[in-house]
GROMACS .gro file of C-alpha atoms in nm:
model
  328
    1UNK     CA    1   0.000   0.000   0.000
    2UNK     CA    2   0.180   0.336  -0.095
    3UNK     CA    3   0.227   0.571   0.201
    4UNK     CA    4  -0.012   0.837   0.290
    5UNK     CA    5   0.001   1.147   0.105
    6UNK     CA    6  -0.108   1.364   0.402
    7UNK     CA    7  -0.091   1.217   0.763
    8UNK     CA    8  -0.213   1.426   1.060
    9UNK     CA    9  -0.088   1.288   1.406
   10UNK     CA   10  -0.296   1.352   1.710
   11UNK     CA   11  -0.353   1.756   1.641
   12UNK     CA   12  -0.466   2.006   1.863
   13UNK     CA   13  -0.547   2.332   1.764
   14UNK     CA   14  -0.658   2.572   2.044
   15UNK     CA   15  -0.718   2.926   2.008
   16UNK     CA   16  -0.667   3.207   2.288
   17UNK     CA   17  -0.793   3.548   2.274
   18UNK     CA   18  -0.908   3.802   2.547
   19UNK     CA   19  -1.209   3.930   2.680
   20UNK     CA   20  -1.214   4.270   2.882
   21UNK     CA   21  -0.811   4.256   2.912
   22UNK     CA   22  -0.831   3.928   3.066
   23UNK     CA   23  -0.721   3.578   2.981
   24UNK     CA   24  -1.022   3.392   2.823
   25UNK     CA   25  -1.073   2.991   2.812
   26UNK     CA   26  -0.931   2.897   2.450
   27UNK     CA   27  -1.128   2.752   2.181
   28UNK     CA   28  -1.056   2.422   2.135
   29UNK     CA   29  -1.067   2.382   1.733
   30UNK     CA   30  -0.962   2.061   1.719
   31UNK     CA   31  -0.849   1.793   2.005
   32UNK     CA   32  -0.624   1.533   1.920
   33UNK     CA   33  -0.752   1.455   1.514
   34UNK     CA   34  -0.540   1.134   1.362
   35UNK     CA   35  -0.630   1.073   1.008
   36UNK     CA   36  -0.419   1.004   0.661
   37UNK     CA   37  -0.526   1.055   0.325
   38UNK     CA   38  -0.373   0.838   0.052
   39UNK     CA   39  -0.234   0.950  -0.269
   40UNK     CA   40  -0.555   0.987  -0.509
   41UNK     CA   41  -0.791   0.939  -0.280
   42UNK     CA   42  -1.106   1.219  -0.193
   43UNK     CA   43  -1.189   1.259   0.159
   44UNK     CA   44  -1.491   1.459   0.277
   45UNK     CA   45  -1.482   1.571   0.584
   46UNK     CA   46  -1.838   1.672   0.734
   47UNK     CA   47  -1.942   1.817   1.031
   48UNK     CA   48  -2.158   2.115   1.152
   49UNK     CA   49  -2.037   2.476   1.152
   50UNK     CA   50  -1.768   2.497   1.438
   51UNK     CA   51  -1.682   2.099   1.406
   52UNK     CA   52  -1.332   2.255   1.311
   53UNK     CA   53  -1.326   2.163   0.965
   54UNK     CA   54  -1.148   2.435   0.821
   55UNK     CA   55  -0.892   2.451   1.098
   56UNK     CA   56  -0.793   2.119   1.001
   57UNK     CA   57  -0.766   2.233   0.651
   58UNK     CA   58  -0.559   2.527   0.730
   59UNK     CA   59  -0.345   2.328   0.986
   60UNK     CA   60  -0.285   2.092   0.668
   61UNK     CA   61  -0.182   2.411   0.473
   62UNK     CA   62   0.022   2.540   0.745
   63UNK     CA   63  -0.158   2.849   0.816
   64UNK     CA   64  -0.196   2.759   1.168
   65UNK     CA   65   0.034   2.649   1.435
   66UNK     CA   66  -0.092   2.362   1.636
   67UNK     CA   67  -0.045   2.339   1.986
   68UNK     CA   68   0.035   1.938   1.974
   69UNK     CA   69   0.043   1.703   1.718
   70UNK     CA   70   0.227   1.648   1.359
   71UNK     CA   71   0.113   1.667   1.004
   72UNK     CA   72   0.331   1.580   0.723
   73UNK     CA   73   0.280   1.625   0.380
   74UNK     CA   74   0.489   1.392   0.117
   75UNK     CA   75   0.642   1.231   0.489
   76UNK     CA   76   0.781   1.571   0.541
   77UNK     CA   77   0.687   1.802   0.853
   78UNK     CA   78   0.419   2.098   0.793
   79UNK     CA   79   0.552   2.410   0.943
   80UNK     CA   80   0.371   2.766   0.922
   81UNK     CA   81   0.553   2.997   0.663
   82UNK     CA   82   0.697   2.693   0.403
   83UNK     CA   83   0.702   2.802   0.056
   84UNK     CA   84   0.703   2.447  -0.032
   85UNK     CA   85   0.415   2.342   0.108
   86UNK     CA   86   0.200   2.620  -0.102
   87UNK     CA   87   0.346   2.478  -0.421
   88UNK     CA   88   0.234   2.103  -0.273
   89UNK     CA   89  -0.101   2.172  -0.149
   90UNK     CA   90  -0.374   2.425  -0.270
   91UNK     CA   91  -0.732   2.560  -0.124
   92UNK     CA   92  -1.013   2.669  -0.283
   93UNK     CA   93  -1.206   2.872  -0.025
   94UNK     CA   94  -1.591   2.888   0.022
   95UNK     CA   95  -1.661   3.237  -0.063
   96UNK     CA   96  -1.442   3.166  -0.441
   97UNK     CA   97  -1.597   3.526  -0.534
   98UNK     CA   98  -1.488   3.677  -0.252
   99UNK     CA   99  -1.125   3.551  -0.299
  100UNK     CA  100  -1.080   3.634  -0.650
  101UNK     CA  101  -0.938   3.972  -0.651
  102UNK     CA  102  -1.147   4.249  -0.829
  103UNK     CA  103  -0.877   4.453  -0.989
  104UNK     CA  104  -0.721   4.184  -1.222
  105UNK     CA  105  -0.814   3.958  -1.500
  106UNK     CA  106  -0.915   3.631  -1.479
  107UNK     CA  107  -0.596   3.585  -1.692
  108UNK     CA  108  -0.377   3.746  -1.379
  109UNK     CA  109  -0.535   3.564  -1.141
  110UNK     CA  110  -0.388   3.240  -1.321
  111UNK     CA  111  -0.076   3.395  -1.344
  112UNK     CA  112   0.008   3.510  -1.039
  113UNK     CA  113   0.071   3.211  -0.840
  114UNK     CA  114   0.399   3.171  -1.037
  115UNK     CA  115   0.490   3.522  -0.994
  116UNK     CA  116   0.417   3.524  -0.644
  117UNK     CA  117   0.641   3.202  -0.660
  118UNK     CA  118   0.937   3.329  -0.821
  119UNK     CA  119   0.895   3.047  -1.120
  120UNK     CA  120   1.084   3.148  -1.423
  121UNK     CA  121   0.792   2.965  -1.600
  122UNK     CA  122   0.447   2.867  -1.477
  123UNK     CA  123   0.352   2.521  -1.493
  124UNK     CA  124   0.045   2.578  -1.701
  125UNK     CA  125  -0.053   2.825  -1.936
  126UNK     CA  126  -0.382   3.058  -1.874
  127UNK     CA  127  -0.509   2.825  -2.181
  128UNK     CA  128  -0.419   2.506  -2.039
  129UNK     CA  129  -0.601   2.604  -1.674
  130UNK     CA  130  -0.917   2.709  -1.829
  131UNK     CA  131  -0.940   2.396  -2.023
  132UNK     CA  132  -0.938   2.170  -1.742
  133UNK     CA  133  -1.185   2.320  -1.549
  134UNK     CA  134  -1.372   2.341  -1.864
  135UNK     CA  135  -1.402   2.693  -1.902
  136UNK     CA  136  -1.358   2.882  -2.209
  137UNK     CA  137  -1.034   3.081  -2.343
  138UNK     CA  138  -1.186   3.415  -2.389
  139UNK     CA  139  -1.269   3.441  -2.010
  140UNK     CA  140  -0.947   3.531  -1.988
  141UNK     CA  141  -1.012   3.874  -2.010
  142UNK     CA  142  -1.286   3.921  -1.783
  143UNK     CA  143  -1.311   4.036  -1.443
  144UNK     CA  144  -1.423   3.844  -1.150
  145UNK     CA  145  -1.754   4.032  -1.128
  146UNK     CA  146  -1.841   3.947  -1.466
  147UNK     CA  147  -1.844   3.575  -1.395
  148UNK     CA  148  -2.167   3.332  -1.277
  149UNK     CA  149  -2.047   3.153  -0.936
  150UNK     CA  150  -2.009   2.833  -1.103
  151UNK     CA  151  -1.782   3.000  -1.320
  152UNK     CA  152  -1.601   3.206  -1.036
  153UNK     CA  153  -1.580   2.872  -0.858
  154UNK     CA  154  -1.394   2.723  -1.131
  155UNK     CA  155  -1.149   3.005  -1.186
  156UNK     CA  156  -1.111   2.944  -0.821
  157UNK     CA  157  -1.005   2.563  -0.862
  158UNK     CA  158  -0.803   2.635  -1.184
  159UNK     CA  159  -0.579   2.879  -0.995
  160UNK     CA  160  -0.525   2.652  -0.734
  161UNK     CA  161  -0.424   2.438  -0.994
  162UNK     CA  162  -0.150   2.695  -1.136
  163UNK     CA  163   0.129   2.506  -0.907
  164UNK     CA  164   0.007   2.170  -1.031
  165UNK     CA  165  -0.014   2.084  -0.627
  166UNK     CA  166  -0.015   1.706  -0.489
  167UNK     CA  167  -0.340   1.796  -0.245
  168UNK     CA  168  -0.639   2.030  -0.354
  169UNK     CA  169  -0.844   2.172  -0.067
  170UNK     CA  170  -1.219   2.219  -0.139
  171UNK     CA  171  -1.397   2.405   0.150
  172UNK     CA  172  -1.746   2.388   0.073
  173UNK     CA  173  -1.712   2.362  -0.328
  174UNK     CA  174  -2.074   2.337  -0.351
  175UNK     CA  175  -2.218   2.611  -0.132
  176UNK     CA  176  -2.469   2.865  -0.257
  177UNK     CA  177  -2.466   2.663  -0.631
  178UNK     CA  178  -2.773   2.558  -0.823
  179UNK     CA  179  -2.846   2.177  -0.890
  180UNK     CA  180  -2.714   2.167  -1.187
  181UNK     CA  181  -2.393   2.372  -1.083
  182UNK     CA  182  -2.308   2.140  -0.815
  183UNK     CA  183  -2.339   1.861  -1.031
  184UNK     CA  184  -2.099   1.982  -1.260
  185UNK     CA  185  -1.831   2.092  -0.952
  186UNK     CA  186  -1.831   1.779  -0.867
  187UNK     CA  187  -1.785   1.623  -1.190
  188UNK     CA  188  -1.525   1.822  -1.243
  189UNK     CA  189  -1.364   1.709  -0.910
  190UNK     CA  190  -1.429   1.341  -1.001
  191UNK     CA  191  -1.254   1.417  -1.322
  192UNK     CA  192  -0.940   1.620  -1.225
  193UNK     CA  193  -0.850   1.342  -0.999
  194UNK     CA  194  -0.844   1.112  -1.269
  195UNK     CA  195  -0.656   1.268  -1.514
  196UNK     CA  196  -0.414   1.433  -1.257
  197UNK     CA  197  -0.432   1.201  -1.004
  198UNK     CA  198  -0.508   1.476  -0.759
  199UNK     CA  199  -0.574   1.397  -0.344
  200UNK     CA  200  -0.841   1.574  -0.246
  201UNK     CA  201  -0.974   1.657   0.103
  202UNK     CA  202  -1.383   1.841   0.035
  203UNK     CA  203  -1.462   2.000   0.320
  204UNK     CA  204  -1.866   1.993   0.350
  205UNK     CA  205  -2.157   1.979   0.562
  206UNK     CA  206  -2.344   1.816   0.199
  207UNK     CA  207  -2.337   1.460   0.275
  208UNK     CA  208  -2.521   1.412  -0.067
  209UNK     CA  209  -2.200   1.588  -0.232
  210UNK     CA  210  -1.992   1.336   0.040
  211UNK     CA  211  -2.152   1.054  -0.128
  212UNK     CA  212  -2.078   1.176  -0.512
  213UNK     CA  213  -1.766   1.272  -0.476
  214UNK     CA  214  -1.570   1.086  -0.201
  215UNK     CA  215  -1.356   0.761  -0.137
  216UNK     CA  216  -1.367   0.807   0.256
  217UNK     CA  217  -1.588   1.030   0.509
  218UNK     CA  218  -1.426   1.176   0.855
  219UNK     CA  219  -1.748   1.345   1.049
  220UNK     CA  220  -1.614   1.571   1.312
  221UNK     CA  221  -1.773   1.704   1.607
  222UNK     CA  222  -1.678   1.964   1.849
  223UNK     CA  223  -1.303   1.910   1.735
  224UNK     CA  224  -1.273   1.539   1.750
  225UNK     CA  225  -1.288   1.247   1.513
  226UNK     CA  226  -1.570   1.043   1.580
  227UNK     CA  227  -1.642   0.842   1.297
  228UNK     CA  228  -1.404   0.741   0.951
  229UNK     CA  229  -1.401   0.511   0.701
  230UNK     CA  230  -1.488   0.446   0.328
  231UNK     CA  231  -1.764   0.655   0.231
  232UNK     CA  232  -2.012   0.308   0.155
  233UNK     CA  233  -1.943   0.227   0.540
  234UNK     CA  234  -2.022   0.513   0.717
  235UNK     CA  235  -2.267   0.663   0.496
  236UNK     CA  236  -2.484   0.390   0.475
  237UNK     CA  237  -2.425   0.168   0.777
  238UNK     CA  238  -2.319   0.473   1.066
  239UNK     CA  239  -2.218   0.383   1.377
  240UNK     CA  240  -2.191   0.667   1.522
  241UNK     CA  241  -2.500   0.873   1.658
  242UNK     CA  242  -2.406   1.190   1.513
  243UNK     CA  243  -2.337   1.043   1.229
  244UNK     CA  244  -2.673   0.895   1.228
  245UNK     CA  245  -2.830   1.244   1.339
  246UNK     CA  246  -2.675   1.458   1.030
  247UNK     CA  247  -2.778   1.158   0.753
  248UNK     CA  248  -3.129   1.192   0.898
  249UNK     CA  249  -3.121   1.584   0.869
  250UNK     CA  250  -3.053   1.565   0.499
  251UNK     CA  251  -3.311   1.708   0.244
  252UNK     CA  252  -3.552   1.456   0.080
  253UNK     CA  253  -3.641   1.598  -0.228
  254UNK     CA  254  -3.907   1.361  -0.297
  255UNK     CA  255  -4.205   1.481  -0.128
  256UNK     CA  256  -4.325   1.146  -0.106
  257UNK     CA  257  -4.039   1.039   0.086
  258UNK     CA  258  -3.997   1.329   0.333
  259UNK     CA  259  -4.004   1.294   0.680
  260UNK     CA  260  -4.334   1.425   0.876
  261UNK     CA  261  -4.066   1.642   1.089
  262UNK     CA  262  -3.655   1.693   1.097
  263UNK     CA  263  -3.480   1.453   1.257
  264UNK     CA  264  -3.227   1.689   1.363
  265UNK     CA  265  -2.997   1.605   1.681
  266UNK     CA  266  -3.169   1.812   2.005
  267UNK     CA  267  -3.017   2.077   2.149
  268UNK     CA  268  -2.721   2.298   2.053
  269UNK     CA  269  -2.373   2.247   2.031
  270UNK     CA  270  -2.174   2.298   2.357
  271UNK     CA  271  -1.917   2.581   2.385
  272UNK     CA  272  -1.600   2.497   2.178
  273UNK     CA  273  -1.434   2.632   2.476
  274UNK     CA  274  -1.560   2.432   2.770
  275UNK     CA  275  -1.642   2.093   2.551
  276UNK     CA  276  -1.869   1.862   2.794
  277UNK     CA  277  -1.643   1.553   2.967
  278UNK     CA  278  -1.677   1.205   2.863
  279UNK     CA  279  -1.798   1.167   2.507
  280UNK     CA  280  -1.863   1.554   2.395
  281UNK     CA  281  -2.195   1.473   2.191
  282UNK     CA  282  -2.350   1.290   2.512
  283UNK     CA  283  -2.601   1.616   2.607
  284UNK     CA  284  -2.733   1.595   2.250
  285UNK     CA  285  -2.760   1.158   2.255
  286UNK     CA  286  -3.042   0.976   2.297
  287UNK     CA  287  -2.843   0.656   2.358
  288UNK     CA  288  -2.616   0.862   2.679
  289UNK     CA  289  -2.579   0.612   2.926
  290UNK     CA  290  -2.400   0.705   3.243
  291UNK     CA  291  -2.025   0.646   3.148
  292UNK     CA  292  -2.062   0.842   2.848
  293UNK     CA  293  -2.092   1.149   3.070
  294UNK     CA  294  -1.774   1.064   3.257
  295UNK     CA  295  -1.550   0.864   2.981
  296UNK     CA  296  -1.429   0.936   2.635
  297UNK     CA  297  -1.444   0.710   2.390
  298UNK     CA  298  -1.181   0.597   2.203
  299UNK     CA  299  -1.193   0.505   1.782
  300UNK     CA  300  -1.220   0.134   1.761
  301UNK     CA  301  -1.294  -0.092   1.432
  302UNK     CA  302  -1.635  -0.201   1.366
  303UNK     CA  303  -1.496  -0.421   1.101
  304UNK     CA  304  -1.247  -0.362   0.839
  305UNK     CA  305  -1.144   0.045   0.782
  306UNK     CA  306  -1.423   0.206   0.948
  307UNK     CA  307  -1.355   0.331   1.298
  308UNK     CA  308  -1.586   0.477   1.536
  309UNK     CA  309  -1.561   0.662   1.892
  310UNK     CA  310  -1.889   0.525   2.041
  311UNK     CA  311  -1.918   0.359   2.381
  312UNK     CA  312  -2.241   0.199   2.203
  313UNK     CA  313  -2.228   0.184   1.888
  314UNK     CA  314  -2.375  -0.187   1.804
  315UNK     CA  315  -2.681  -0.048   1.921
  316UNK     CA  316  -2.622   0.253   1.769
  317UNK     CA  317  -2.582   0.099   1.418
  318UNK     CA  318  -2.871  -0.162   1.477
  319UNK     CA  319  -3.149   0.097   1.581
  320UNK     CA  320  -3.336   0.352   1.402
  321UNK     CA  321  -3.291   0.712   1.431
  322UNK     CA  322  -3.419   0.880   1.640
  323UNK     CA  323  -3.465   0.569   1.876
  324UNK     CA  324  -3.722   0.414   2.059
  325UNK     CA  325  -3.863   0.590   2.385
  326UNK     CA  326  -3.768   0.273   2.567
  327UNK     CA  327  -3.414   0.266   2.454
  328UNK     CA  328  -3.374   0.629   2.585
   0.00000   0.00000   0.00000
């Protein structure tokens, strides 16, 4: 089996700030994360807003300094502030509009990673870029503002591409698209792996897009791991009851098929900054038993590559969602 592409080694990620003048508790982004992504392979990672998705991803990136833990990237340590890491490993952010500077060409934009780079010659031509995210040549010459945001997402992914990077970075690739424009991003994901043999990690809260697109799901929650494995494992048989919880919350668009009422977890997520003991989604369970509250569970195999960090997941995985009264 070839080695891991990206490996990230028990990473915490806390963040201080202060309140008044005084010391306040940190945010705990992330708390001890383990995870590798293969060469070639898509990995979605899921998770609410504040699961600490994108502080993985810019931990990966090196645009955060973690307060324990390792990541390497081609077996080689991340640090914050390597050059070579940017020309390894590219993001596409969420907002692509928003990141797409408004004074240049498209054509600049696909240029400048090599100036900013110092390459005596880019890697691609502004030609070659659009063509692979299957945009036309004569959008060269526009400006971001002129573009749809399918098409501003794809200038987006092509000048990530400019570096021709080991690791592409999709936060949220699909947000605030039409049907038929999220389709197509994620073609167009499925395809540049193939013919580039890209590693991907798609950061989403779209489990639909999860599905489409990915080789392997890692749902986080309230900056732990608590469920990974190949994306026909823990999207169809979860173990996990968060896991379970965000599967149930997704849209039905047959109205046939819909739910008589959301199946959303209850409650609201605890404070990043004072995370509950034991396992951290116990207040929001409806399987909490007693040692939940007080111990943390630990990832163990339900059977081949998929891991879970459930006290009870057997049950978990065997009942429906939400569960009966009786099993409360």
């Amino acid at each position: 089996m070839a080695e891991p592409l990206v490996e990230v080694r028990d990473l915490q990620v806390h963040f201080s700030e202060r309140r008044l003048g005084l010391p306040a508790d940190p945010v705990r982004a992330l708390d001890g994360v383990t995870l590798a992504i293969p060469p070639g392979q898509i990995l979605a990672l899921v998770g609410e807003s504040g699961s600490g998705k994108t502080t993985l991803a810019r931990a990966v990136l090196g645009l955060v300094r973690p307060r324990r833990g390792e990541i390497l990237l081609d077996g080689r340590p991340v640090r914050p502030g390597q050059a070579w890491v940017r020309r390894r490993a590219q993001m596409v952010f969420q907002d692509a509009t928003a990141s797409l500077s408004p004074r240049v060409t498209v054509s600049y934009l696909l240029r400048e990673p090599a100036l900013i780079n110092h390459l005596p010659t880019p890697h691609r031509s502004v030609a070659e870029l659009l063509g692979m995210v299957g945009l036309p040549a004569e959008l060269e010459r526009r400006y971001p503002h002129q573009l749809s945001g399918g098409q501003a997402r794809r200038v987006a992914i092509a000048r990530a591409l400019a570096l021709a990077p080991a690791l592409l970075i999709a936060d949220e690739p699909t947000a605030g698209l039409d049907v038929s424009a999220v389709a197509a991003i994620l073609q167009l994901l499925l395809d540049l792996r193939r013919r580039l043999g890209l590693t991907c990690l798609v950061i989403t809260h779209d489990l639909r897009a999860a599905s489409a697109v990915a080789d392997a799901v890692a749902v986080l929650y309230l900056g732990r791991l608590v469920e990974l494995g190949p994306v026909s494992e823990v999207l169809e048989r979860p173990a996990h009851p968060y896991t379970r919880a965000l599967l149930a919350a997704v849209p039905e668009p047959d109205p046939r098929l819909r739910r008589s009422r959301r199946l959303l977890a209850p409650g609201e997520i605890p404070s990043p900054r004072r995370p509950p003991p034991g396992c951290r989604f116990h207040p929001r369970c409806p399987w909490a038993e007693p040692r939940c509250r007080v111990q943390e569970p630990a990832l163990q195999a339900t059977g081949g590559e998929h891991q879970v960090a459930c006290h009870l997941w057997p049950e978990v995985r065997s009942q429906p969602w939400p569960p009966p009264e009786e099993s409360r």
